[in-house]
Amino acid sequence: MTYFFTDQEKLQYQNNGYVLRESQFSSSEIDIFRKVFESTVLKALEISKAGKEYFLDKKRFVDIDYLTLQYEPEPNDSFLRVIEPAHSLNSDLDNIIADRRLTDPIKSILSIGEVSLWTDKLNLKRPQIGSGFGWHQDSPYWIHDSEDVDSLPNVYICLDNANESNGCFSVIKGSHKQGCLPGTFDNSQLGGFYTDKDSFNIDDSVDLEAAEGSLIFFNQHIVHGSKPNLSNQERRAYIVTYQPENRAMLKSGKIKNI
Ligand SMILES: O=C(O)CCC(=O)C(=O)O
């Protein structure tokens, strides 16, 4: 069984900057993923105590070697928000990273036969607590570390049903075509990483409401973000980013061919 993009999906990806594939993983597979997810969160919290804590724009971060933990803003700053790179904490994630349902479409996007890992993130958005992600592109975060920022496609795995009330993933359709856009210049520490609102059209935003087990493939240049989780439902996601084979990962500099 192969999962390569159809010609129509390739065209959609080129034109819109994303492709949503629903029902890719079964409920029982997603149950297992959630257990892997939560055990990784517990490991992260455990080792966080030994890490180096710092604050950017009042947001709490902890670094342990090349692992970065990002916490929710106060008063929820004991709750994790992002764990990156997550596979370094839990080798069970390796099976997901290598799953052909993720890697075949990525190979279609890159038009190549073999890929390696660039980075992987567990994004938590706990009920009533999970904060939103402002509009941004991934490429400005990576441009100084990657030799080829145009070859870093992402796949987002929905671990919970996601809709507007629990902060589903949203994109600005077609915004990837403009490459790296200017950031906001608001004198904050992280402001440069949020996309200047005058450089894209908010009317092109699409809320990608998707059921658990769906996959969203998206371009590293697409402007994207999500609202806070105001609901009583979890909104967990695992985002994996690939690149052509034999290239060094973000942060660790090691090579992880798939
Ligand atoms: O999880 C989300 O809703 C957004 C994540 C995101 O924008 C990111 O990790 O770059």
GROMACS .gro file of C-alpha atoms and ligand atoms in nm:
model
  268
    1MET     CA    1   0.000   0.000   0.000
    2THR     CA    2   0.134   0.345  -0.089
    3TYR     CA    3   0.005   0.689   0.006
    4PHE     CA    4   0.163   0.923  -0.249
    5PHE     CA    5  -0.026   1.238  -0.346
    6THR     CA    6  -0.255   1.220  -0.646
    7ASP     CA    7  -0.193   1.473  -0.922
    8GLN     CA    8  -0.489   1.670  -0.789
    9GLU     CA    9  -0.342   1.680  -0.437
   10LYS     CA   10  -0.005   1.791  -0.578
   11LEU     CA   11  -0.181   2.075  -0.752
   12GLN     CA   12  -0.376   2.165  -0.437
   13TYR     CA   13  -0.055   2.172  -0.236
   14GLN     CA   14   0.112   2.395  -0.496
   15ASN     CA   15  -0.183   2.635  -0.517
   16ASN     CA   16  -0.311   2.645  -0.158
   17GLY     CA   17  -0.001   2.549   0.043
   18TYR     CA   18  -0.175   2.267   0.228
   19VAL     CA   19  -0.364   1.941   0.181
   20LEU     CA   20  -0.601   1.790   0.440
   21ARG     CA   21  -0.640   1.412   0.434
   22GLU     CA   22  -0.911   1.284   0.667
   23SER     CA   23  -0.942   0.944   0.838
   24GLN     CA   24  -0.580   0.841   0.792
   25PHE     CA   25  -0.543   0.675   1.133
   26SER     CA   26  -0.805   0.462   1.309
   27SER     CA   27  -0.943   0.540   1.657
   28SER     CA   28  -0.741   0.256   1.806
   29GLU     CA   29  -0.420   0.387   1.646
   30ILE     CA   30  -0.500   0.737   1.775
   31ASP     CA   31  -0.558   0.594   2.125
   32ILE     CA   32  -0.206   0.451   2.115
   33PHE     CA   33  -0.065   0.783   1.985
   34ARG     CA   34  -0.232   0.967   2.272
   35LYS     CA   35  -0.069   0.733   2.524
   36VAL     CA   36   0.269   0.792   2.361
   37PHE     CA   37   0.195   1.167   2.362
   38GLU     CA   38   0.102   1.177   2.732
   39SER     CA   39   0.395   0.961   2.841
   40THR     CA   40   0.626   1.201   2.652
   41VAL     CA   41   0.466   1.494   2.835
   42LEU     CA   42   0.532   1.323   3.170
   43LYS     CA   43   0.895   1.262   3.076
   44ALA     CA   44   0.933   1.625   2.969
   45LEU     CA   45   0.790   1.753   3.299
   46GLU     CA   46   1.018   1.521   3.492
   47ILE     CA   47   1.341   1.635   3.326
   48SER     CA   48   1.234   1.998   3.307
   49LYS     CA   49   1.347   2.049   3.668
   50ALA     CA   50   1.708   1.995   3.563
   51GLY     CA   51   1.689   2.228   3.264
   52LYS     CA   52   1.787   2.590   3.204
   53GLU     CA   53   1.486   2.817   3.247
   54TYR     CA   54   1.449   3.150   3.064
   55PHE     CA   55   1.171   3.390   2.965
   56LEU     CA   56   1.097   3.556   2.630
   57ASP     CA   57   0.816   3.812   2.628
   58LYS     CA   58   0.717   3.674   2.972
   59LYS     CA   59   0.676   3.326   2.823
   60ARG     CA   60   0.854   3.048   3.009
   61PHE     CA   61   1.098   2.818   2.825
   62VAL     CA   62   1.324   2.542   2.954
   63ASP     CA   63   1.619   2.399   2.757
   64ILE     CA   64   1.766   2.058   2.836
   65ASP     CA   65   2.058   1.995   2.598
   66TYR     CA   66   1.896   2.051   2.257
   67LEU     CA   67   1.540   1.988   2.376
   68THR     CA   68   1.319   2.296   2.424
   69LEU     CA   69   1.008   2.298   2.641
   70GLN     CA   70   0.769   2.588   2.606
   71TYR     CA   71   0.511   2.651   2.880
   72GLU     CA   72   0.178   2.831   2.876
   73PRO     CA   73   0.190   3.194   2.988
   74GLU     CA   74   0.113   3.284   3.350
   75PRO     CA   75  -0.092   3.187   3.546
   76ASN     CA   76  -0.084   2.850   3.364
   77ASP     CA   77   0.293   2.836   3.338
   78SER     CA   78   0.318   2.489   3.491
   79PHE     CA   79   0.139   2.349   3.183
   80LEU     CA   80   0.344   2.254   2.880
   81ARG     CA   81   0.259   2.402   2.543
   82VAL     CA   82   0.529   2.269   2.303
   83ILE     CA   83   0.793   1.994   2.325
   84GLU     CA   84   1.060   2.003   2.050
   85PRO     CA   85   1.222   1.782   1.923
   86ALA     CA   86   0.986   1.532   2.084
   87HIS     CA   87   1.138   1.210   1.945
   88SER     CA   88   1.447   1.270   2.157
   89LEU     CA   89   1.232   1.195   2.464
   90ASN     CA   90   1.041   0.892   2.338
   91SER     CA   91   1.156   0.642   2.076
   92ASP     CA   92   0.794   0.527   2.030
   93LEU     CA   93   0.751   0.842   1.819
   94ASP     CA   94   0.996   0.694   1.566
   95ASN     CA   95   0.725   0.456   1.439
   96ILE     CA   96   0.497   0.750   1.371
   97ILE     CA   97   0.773   0.953   1.203
   98ALA     CA   98   0.847   0.658   0.971
   99ASP     CA   99   0.482   0.579   0.889
  100ARG     CA  100   0.425   0.580   0.512
  101ARG     CA  101   0.099   0.770   0.556
  102LEU     CA  102   0.321   1.062   0.655
  103THR     CA  103   0.631   1.001   0.446
  104ASP     CA  104   0.481   0.906   0.107
  105PRO     CA  105   0.295   1.238   0.064
  106ILE     CA  106   0.608   1.422   0.185
  107LYS     CA  107   0.809   1.242  -0.085
  108SER     CA  108   0.545   1.351  -0.337
  109ILE     CA  109   0.583   1.712  -0.221
  110LEU     CA  110   0.962   1.703  -0.243
  111SER     CA  111   0.965   1.483  -0.558
  112ILE     CA  112   1.231   1.260  -0.406
  113GLY     CA  113   1.264   0.898  -0.295
  114GLU     CA  114   1.418   0.932   0.052
  115VAL     CA  115   1.376   1.176   0.339
  116SER     CA  116   1.529   1.262   0.674
  117LEU     CA  117   1.385   1.434   0.979
  118TRP     CA  118   1.422   1.811   1.029
  119THR     CA  119   1.226   1.849   1.355
  120ASP     CA  120   0.916   1.727   1.539
  121LYS     CA  121   0.688   1.901   1.791
  122LEU     CA  122   0.421   1.791   2.030
  123ASN     CA  123   0.175   2.079   2.061
  124LEU     CA  124  -0.052   2.073   2.362
  125LYS     CA  125  -0.365   2.279   2.398
  126ARG     CA  126  -0.523   2.176   2.723
  127PRO     CA  127  -0.897   2.241   2.781
  128GLN     CA  128  -0.963   2.600   2.898
  129ILE     CA  129  -0.588   2.661   2.924
  130GLY     CA  130  -0.427   2.614   2.584
  131SER     CA  131  -0.330   2.948   2.434
  132GLY     CA  132  -0.345   3.036   2.065
  133PHE     CA  133  -0.060   3.062   1.817
  134GLY     CA  134  -0.042   3.401   1.643
  135TRP     CA  135  -0.016   3.418   1.263
  136HIS     CA  136   0.335   3.315   1.161
  137GLN     CA  137   0.541   3.120   0.911
  138ASP     CA  138   0.782   2.843   1.010
  139SER     CA  139   1.047   2.941   0.755
  140PRO     CA  140   1.175   3.252   0.941
  141TYR     CA  141   1.251   3.030   1.243
  142TRP     CA  142   1.456   2.795   1.027
  143ILE     CA  143   1.618   3.008   0.762
  144HIS     CA  144   1.942   3.056   0.954
  145ASP     CA  145   1.983   2.687   1.036
  146SER     CA  146   1.869   2.517   0.716
  147GLU     CA  147   2.075   2.496   0.400
  148ASP     CA  148   1.748   2.473   0.201
  149VAL     CA  149   1.448   2.635   0.369
  150ASP     CA  150   1.234   2.566   0.062
  151SER     CA  151   1.250   2.189   0.124
  152LEU     CA  152   1.100   2.155   0.473
  153PRO     CA  153   0.739   2.032   0.440
  154ASN     CA  154   0.533   1.965   0.752
  155VAL     CA  155   0.265   1.717   0.844
  156TYR     CA  156   0.027   1.785   1.131
  157ILE     CA  157  -0.140   1.483   1.294
  158CYS     CA  158  -0.473   1.556   1.466
  159LEU     CA  159  -0.483   1.360   1.790
  160ASP     CA  160  -0.823   1.502   1.886
  161ASN     CA  161  -1.124   1.627   1.696
  162ALA     CA  162  -1.039   1.990   1.628
  163ASN     CA  163  -1.280   2.273   1.558
  164GLU     CA  164  -1.295   2.646   1.618
  165SER     CA  165  -1.383   2.615   1.988
  166ASN     CA  166  -1.080   2.407   2.083
  167GLY     CA  167  -0.845   2.599   1.853
  168CYS     CA  168  -0.812   2.405   1.529
  169PHE     CA  169  -0.523   2.472   1.293
  170SER     CA  170  -0.583   2.767   1.057
  171VAL     CA  171  -0.396   2.877   0.746
  172ILE     CA  172  -0.386   3.172   0.509
  173LYS     CA  173  -0.456   2.994   0.184
  174GLY     CA  174  -0.193   3.059  -0.084
  175SER     CA  175   0.032   3.270   0.142
  176HIS     CA  176   0.323   3.025   0.095
  177LYS     CA  177   0.378   3.160  -0.256
  178GLN     CA  178   0.540   3.478  -0.123
  179GLY     CA  179   0.832   3.306   0.057
  180CYS     CA  180   0.953   3.460   0.384
  181LEU     CA  181   0.734   3.757   0.475
  182PRO     CA  182   0.827   4.047   0.706
  183GLY     CA  183   0.772   4.003   1.078
  184THR     CA  184   0.603   4.246   1.314
  185PHE     CA  185   0.838   4.510   1.445
  186ASP     CA  186   0.682   4.574   1.784
  187ASN     CA  187   1.004   4.575   1.993
  188SER     CA  188   0.909   4.252   2.167
  189GLN     CA  189   1.161   3.966   2.172
  190LEU     CA  190   0.953   3.728   1.960
  191GLY     CA  191   0.763   3.986   1.752
  192GLY     CA  192   0.988   3.935   1.450
  193PHE     CA  193   0.862   3.577   1.422
  194TYR     CA  194   0.496   3.680   1.384
  195THR     CA  195   0.397   3.777   1.032
  196ASP     CA  196   0.321   4.142   0.960
  197LYS     CA  197  -0.057   4.153   0.917
  198ASP     CA  198  -0.027   4.389   0.619
  199SER     CA  199   0.160   4.126   0.419
  200PHE     CA  200  -0.127   3.877   0.391
  201ASN     CA  201  -0.503   3.890   0.343
  202ILE     CA  202  -0.698   3.774   0.648
  203ASP     CA  203  -0.996   3.703   0.419
  204ASP     CA  204  -0.795   3.408   0.284
  205SER     CA  205  -0.790   3.237   0.625
  206VAL     CA  206  -0.927   2.884   0.644
  207ASP     CA  207  -1.005   2.706   0.973
  208LEU     CA  208  -0.911   2.344   0.915
  209GLU     CA  209  -1.169   2.170   1.130
  210ALA     CA  210  -1.066   1.806   1.124
  211ALA     CA  211  -1.143   1.484   1.306
  212GLU     CA  212  -0.889   1.284   1.507
  213GLY     CA  213  -0.673   1.075   1.276
  214SER     CA  214  -0.663   1.341   1.004
  215LEU     CA  215  -0.339   1.468   0.854
  216ILE     CA  216  -0.267   1.820   0.734
  217PHE     CA  217   0.033   1.857   0.504
  218PHE     CA  218   0.149   2.219   0.492
  219ASN     CA  219   0.420   2.429   0.337
  220GLN     CA  220   0.693   2.582   0.555
  221HIS     CA  221   0.614   2.927   0.411
  222ILE     CA  222   0.238   2.921   0.468
  223VAL     CA  223   0.111   3.173   0.724
  224HIS     CA  224  -0.068   2.974   0.992
  225GLY     CA  225  -0.183   2.988   1.353
  226SER     CA  226  -0.467   2.885   1.580
  227LYS     CA  227  -0.703   3.023   1.842
  228PRO     CA  228  -0.696   2.937   2.214
  229ASN     CA  229  -0.874   2.630   2.346
  230LEU     CA  230  -1.180   2.770   2.520
  231SER     CA  231  -1.358   2.435   2.527
  232ASN     CA  232  -1.357   2.137   2.763
  233GLN     CA  233  -1.195   1.919   2.495
  234GLU     CA  234  -0.827   1.844   2.447
  235ARG     CA  235  -0.659   1.969   2.129
  236ARG     CA  236  -0.333   1.781   2.087
  237ALA     CA  237  -0.123   1.770   1.773
  238TYR     CA  238   0.203   1.617   1.657
  239ILE     CA  239   0.383   1.811   1.383
  240VAL     CA  240   0.666   1.641   1.195
  241THR     CA  241   0.891   1.824   0.949
  242TYR     CA  242   1.101   1.641   0.691
  243GLN     CA  243   1.378   1.726   0.445
  244PRO     CA  244   1.575   1.537   0.178
  245GLU     CA  245   1.788   1.247   0.308
  246ASN     CA  246   2.130   1.285   0.472
  247ARG     CA  247   2.068   1.633   0.608
  248ALA     CA  248   2.130   1.742   0.967
  249MET     CA  249   1.837   1.794   1.201
  250LEU     CA  250   1.753   2.131   1.351
  251LYS     CA  251   1.916   2.175   1.693
  252SER     CA  252   2.103   1.845   1.742
  253GLY     CA  253   2.282   1.860   1.406
  254LYS     CA  254   2.257   1.480   1.384
  255ILE     CA  255   2.124   1.304   1.075
  256LYS     CA  256   1.809   1.094   1.110
  257ASN     CA  257   1.729   0.927   0.779
  258ILE     CA  258   1.385   0.769   0.772
  259LIG     O1  259  -0.069   2.373   1.694
  259LIG     C1  260  -0.113   2.474   1.635
  259LIG     O2  261  -0.230   2.501   1.629
  259LIG     C2  262  -0.022   2.568   1.566
  259LIG     C3  263   0.115   2.520   1.569
  259LIG     C4  264   0.211   2.606   1.502
  259LIG     O3  265   0.177   2.706   1.448
  259LIG     C5  266   0.350   2.567   1.500
  259LIG     O4  267   0.388   2.474   1.572
  259LIG     O5  268   0.427   2.629   1.423
   0.00000   0.00000   0.00000
